[in-house]
Amino acid sequence: MTDQRSVYILLTNTGTLFTRMIRVYTRAPYNHASISFNRELTELYSFGRKNPYNPIDGGFVREDIRTGTFSRYPNTTCVIYKLEVSEREETKMRRVLNVFIRSREKYLYNLLGIVGVAFKEPVEFSNSYFCSQFVAEILHRSGIKIWNKLPALVTPDDFRQSERMMLVYEGRLSEYEHAASPEELTVEGAKLE
């Protein structure tokens, strides 16, 4: 019996004006990061739009790949990675996440933090995160060290560049087939063997 568990990191590009502006600077293909505790991505969390129609009102969100913001942008592209963790690390991650869930109304989107990343200077405020900072914070507080930098400096592309991330799928989010077996990897909708 193994004590290995898997968590999933979803990186997306919706093509909105905000994400296009970020992409001009970063030149990275994906600019939003979310974390899930299952391959189907039904437990998906991040910092982003609280209301799909209001890009200004941001904070801690439970996302849904079929509804909400993602449904407004059917051409959203994505890459999904699996990160293997121990049972103990997963338990810690869920505890940290539950702190965010219980206090979700007090969290704000850290827009200035994104500017800080551009200047390689962390900009941190109490109860304020941007998407990749939040995912990195969950990992960091759970004792999972992937980078040698503060969570406030982690970008979505840092996940893509990490050797610990195992590719599960890359293509349109609306075409993600979560019913495929975990052993099958897909890129642009094609299965890899």
Tab-separated table of C-alpha atoms in Angstrom:
chain	number	residue	atom	x	y	z
A	1	MET	CA	0.000	0.000	0.000
A	2	THR	CA	1.449	3.318	-1.056
A	3	ASP	CA	1.310	6.555	0.775
A	4	GLN	CA	1.627	8.530	-2.487
A	5	ARG	CA	-1.191	10.888	-3.368
A	6	SER	CA	-1.697	13.216	-6.292
A	7	VAL	CA	-2.718	16.839	-6.506
A	8	TYR	CA	-3.298	18.602	-9.799
A	9	ILE	CA	-2.110	21.997	-10.974
A	10	LEU	CA	-4.184	23.581	-13.729
A	11	LEU	CA	-2.620	26.406	-15.733
A	12	THR	CA	-4.925	28.302	-18.072
A	13	ASN	CA	-5.100	31.096	-20.607
A	14	THR	CA	-8.614	32.473	-21.131
A	15	GLY	CA	-7.531	35.109	-23.629
A	16	THR	CA	-9.090	38.013	-21.699
A	17	LEU	CA	-7.629	41.507	-21.954
A	18	PHE	CA	-6.008	41.103	-18.529
A	19	THR	CA	-4.394	37.790	-19.426
A	20	ARG	CA	-3.231	39.136	-22.795
A	21	MET	CA	-1.544	42.053	-21.005
A	22	ILE	CA	0.222	39.645	-18.635
A	23	ARG	CA	1.272	37.458	-21.567
A	24	VAL	CA	2.879	40.418	-23.357
A	25	TYR	CA	5.175	40.815	-20.370
A	26	THR	CA	5.767	37.171	-19.389
A	27	ARG	CA	5.728	35.600	-22.860
A	28	ALA	CA	4.418	32.499	-21.070
A	29	PRO	CA	1.589	30.478	-22.634
A	30	TYR	CA	-0.446	30.247	-19.407
A	31	ASN	CA	-1.073	32.939	-16.836
A	32	HIS	CA	-3.535	31.538	-14.301
A	33	ALA	CA	-2.880	28.757	-11.780
A	34	SER	CA	-5.353	26.635	-9.807
A	35	ILE	CA	-5.030	23.593	-7.570
A	36	SER	CA	-7.236	20.505	-7.357
A	37	PHE	CA	-7.256	17.398	-5.212
A	38	ASN	CA	-8.738	15.191	-7.907
A	39	ARG	CA	-8.075	14.421	-11.558
A	40	GLU	CA	-11.608	15.422	-12.530
A	41	LEU	CA	-10.854	18.962	-11.246
A	42	THR	CA	-14.111	19.106	-9.299
A	43	GLU	CA	-12.245	20.437	-6.238
A	44	LEU	CA	-10.528	23.376	-7.949
A	45	TYR	CA	-9.335	26.444	-6.038
A	46	SER	CA	-7.520	29.662	-6.854
A	47	PHE	CA	-7.576	33.441	-6.592
A	48	GLY	CA	-9.426	35.110	-9.406
A	49	ARG	CA	-12.776	36.583	-10.393
A	50	LYS	CA	-15.516	36.091	-7.824
A	51	ASN	CA	-18.058	36.989	-10.507
A	52	PRO	CA	-17.423	35.835	-14.097
A	53	TYR	CA	-18.774	39.147	-15.400
A	54	ASN	CA	-16.731	41.411	-13.115
A	55	PRO	CA	-12.941	41.310	-13.582
A	56	ILE	CA	-12.419	43.857	-10.771
A	57	ASP	CA	-13.973	41.848	-7.912
A	58	GLY	CA	-11.342	39.207	-7.157
A	59	GLY	CA	-10.419	36.976	-4.277
A	60	PHE	CA	-10.425	33.358	-3.141
A	61	VAL	CA	-12.615	31.238	-5.437
A	62	ARG	CA	-13.715	27.678	-5.950
A	63	GLU	CA	-13.584	27.246	-9.703
A	64	ASP	CA	-15.517	24.966	-12.025
A	65	ILE	CA	-14.112	24.042	-15.432
A	66	ARG	CA	-17.630	23.737	-16.898
A	67	THR	CA	-19.266	26.866	-15.463
A	68	GLY	CA	-18.358	30.304	-14.192
A	69	THR	CA	-15.482	32.208	-15.741
A	70	PHE	CA	-14.195	29.275	-17.773
A	71	SER	CA	-17.609	28.810	-19.440
A	72	ARG	CA	-17.475	32.435	-20.623
A	73	TYR	CA	-14.262	31.668	-22.494
A	74	PRO	CA	-14.807	28.376	-24.372
A	75	ASN	CA	-11.455	28.666	-26.169
A	76	THR	CA	-9.513	28.619	-22.890
A	77	THR	CA	-6.295	26.669	-23.337
A	78	CYS	CA	-4.717	24.777	-20.489
A	79	VAL	CA	-2.083	22.433	-19.249
A	80	ILE	CA	-2.714	20.069	-16.335
A	81	TYR	CA	0.063	18.655	-14.198
A	82	LYS	CA	0.065	15.994	-11.530
A	83	LEU	CA	2.230	16.482	-8.454
A	84	GLU	CA	2.839	13.417	-6.311
A	85	VAL	CA	2.824	14.099	-2.594
A	86	SER	CA	2.770	11.969	0.514
A	87	GLU	CA	-0.436	11.280	2.402
A	88	ARG	CA	0.841	13.506	5.196
A	89	GLU	CA	1.589	16.368	2.776
A	90	GLU	CA	-1.873	16.081	1.251
A	91	THR	CA	-3.435	16.196	4.721
A	92	LYS	CA	-1.462	19.365	5.492
A	93	MET	CA	-2.487	20.897	2.166
A	94	ARG	CA	-6.147	20.244	2.887
A	95	ARG	CA	-5.794	21.819	6.350
A	96	VAL	CA	-4.241	24.953	4.833
A	97	LEU	CA	-6.940	25.053	2.166
A	98	ASN	CA	-9.653	24.758	4.822
A	99	VAL	CA	-8.325	27.932	6.468
A	100	PHE	CA	-8.892	29.729	3.151
A	101	ILE	CA	-12.351	28.173	2.718
A	102	ARG	CA	-13.526	29.080	6.237
A	103	SER	CA	-12.372	32.694	5.879
A	104	ARG	CA	-12.953	33.122	2.130
A	105	GLU	CA	-14.789	36.451	2.444
A	106	LYS	CA	-11.811	38.236	3.975
A	107	TYR	CA	-9.389	37.443	1.124
A	108	LEU	CA	-8.600	39.886	-1.670
A	109	TYR	CA	-6.833	39.594	-5.006
A	110	ASN	CA	-3.213	40.802	-4.793
A	111	LEU	CA	-3.005	42.863	-7.989
A	112	LEU	CA	0.071	44.739	-6.753
A	113	GLY	CA	1.736	41.392	-6.149
A	114	ILE	CA	1.725	40.766	-9.894
A	115	VAL	CA	3.591	44.057	-10.367
A	116	GLY	CA	6.036	42.924	-7.678
A	117	VAL	CA	6.781	39.740	-9.614
A	118	ALA	CA	7.677	41.874	-12.650
A	119	PHE	CA	10.267	43.720	-10.546
A	120	LYS	CA	11.334	40.571	-8.663
A	121	GLU	CA	10.257	42.211	-5.410
A	122	PRO	CA	7.590	40.429	-3.359
A	123	VAL	CA	4.567	42.570	-2.582
A	124	GLU	CA	2.621	40.895	0.175
A	125	PHE	CA	-0.447	42.055	2.051
A	126	SER	CA	-2.270	40.238	4.793
A	127	ASN	CA	-5.098	38.121	3.315
A	128	SER	CA	-4.225	39.048	-0.274
A	129	TYR	CA	-2.958	36.666	-2.964
A	130	PHE	CA	-2.743	36.264	-6.709
A	131	CYS	CA	-3.370	32.855	-8.285
A	132	SER	CA	0.115	31.326	-8.463
A	133	GLN	CA	1.076	32.885	-5.130
A	134	PHE	CA	-1.910	31.115	-3.547
A	135	VAL	CA	-1.052	27.706	-5.047
A	136	ALA	CA	2.610	28.130	-4.064
A	137	GLU	CA	1.517	29.186	-0.555
A	138	ILE	CA	-0.542	25.984	-0.154
A	139	LEU	CA	2.513	23.929	-1.133
A	140	HIS	CA	4.924	26.001	0.978
A	141	ARG	CA	2.815	25.864	4.156
A	142	SER	CA	2.528	22.100	3.684
A	143	GLY	CA	6.294	21.648	3.622
A	144	ILE	CA	6.531	21.011	-0.124
A	145	LYS	CA	9.587	22.842	-1.432
A	146	ILE	CA	9.643	23.138	-5.206
A	147	TRP	CA	11.385	26.480	-5.718
A	148	ASN	CA	13.964	28.492	-3.934
A	149	LYS	CA	11.797	31.612	-3.836
A	150	LEU	CA	8.960	33.106	-1.866
A	151	PRO	CA	5.382	32.190	-2.898
A	152	ALA	CA	4.864	35.890	-3.708
A	153	LEU	CA	7.381	35.531	-6.555
A	154	VAL	CA	6.066	32.273	-8.061
A	155	THR	CA	4.485	32.574	-11.507
A	156	PRO	CA	2.275	30.093	-13.354
A	157	ASP	CA	5.229	29.405	-15.653
A	158	ASP	CA	7.301	28.281	-12.653
A	159	PHE	CA	4.944	25.303	-12.327
A	160	ARG	CA	5.382	24.534	-16.012
A	161	GLN	CA	9.173	24.601	-15.643
A	162	SER	CA	9.301	22.379	-12.542
A	163	GLU	CA	10.641	18.860	-12.992
A	164	ARG	CA	8.305	17.635	-10.226
A	165	MET	CA	5.229	18.320	-12.358
A	166	MET	CA	4.048	15.404	-14.508
A	167	LEU	CA	2.100	16.331	-17.627
A	168	VAL	CA	-1.466	15.008	-17.711
A	169	TYR	CA	-3.089	17.061	-20.489
A	170	GLU	CA	-2.524	20.067	-22.723
A	171	GLY	CA	-5.117	21.576	-25.044
A	172	ARG	CA	-8.516	23.222	-24.781
A	173	LEU	CA	-9.965	23.082	-21.288
A	174	SER	CA	-13.427	22.369	-22.712
A	175	GLU	CA	-12.031	19.205	-24.326
A	176	TYR	CA	-10.351	17.842	-21.225
A	177	GLU	CA	-11.426	14.246	-20.908
A	178	HIS	CA	-11.209	13.523	-17.213
A	179	ALA	CA	-12.629	10.070	-17.778
A	180	ALA	CA	-9.340	8.879	-19.314
A	181	SER	CA	-7.269	6.633	-17.083
A	182	PRO	CA	-4.599	8.421	-15.021
A	183	GLU	CA	-1.882	6.473	-16.862
A	184	GLU	CA	-2.806	8.037	-20.194
A	185	LEU	CA	-1.152	11.328	-20.907
A	186	THR	CA	-2.572	13.629	-23.545
A	187	VAL	CA	-1.120	16.551	-25.424
A	188	GLU	CA	-3.341	18.606	-27.727
A	189	GLY	CA	-6.020	15.968	-27.201
A	190	ALA	CA	-3.808	13.098	-28.453
A	191	LYS	CA	-2.972	10.226	-26.136
A	192	LEU	CA	0.671	9.492	-25.426
A	193	GLU	CA	1.728	5.950	-24.696
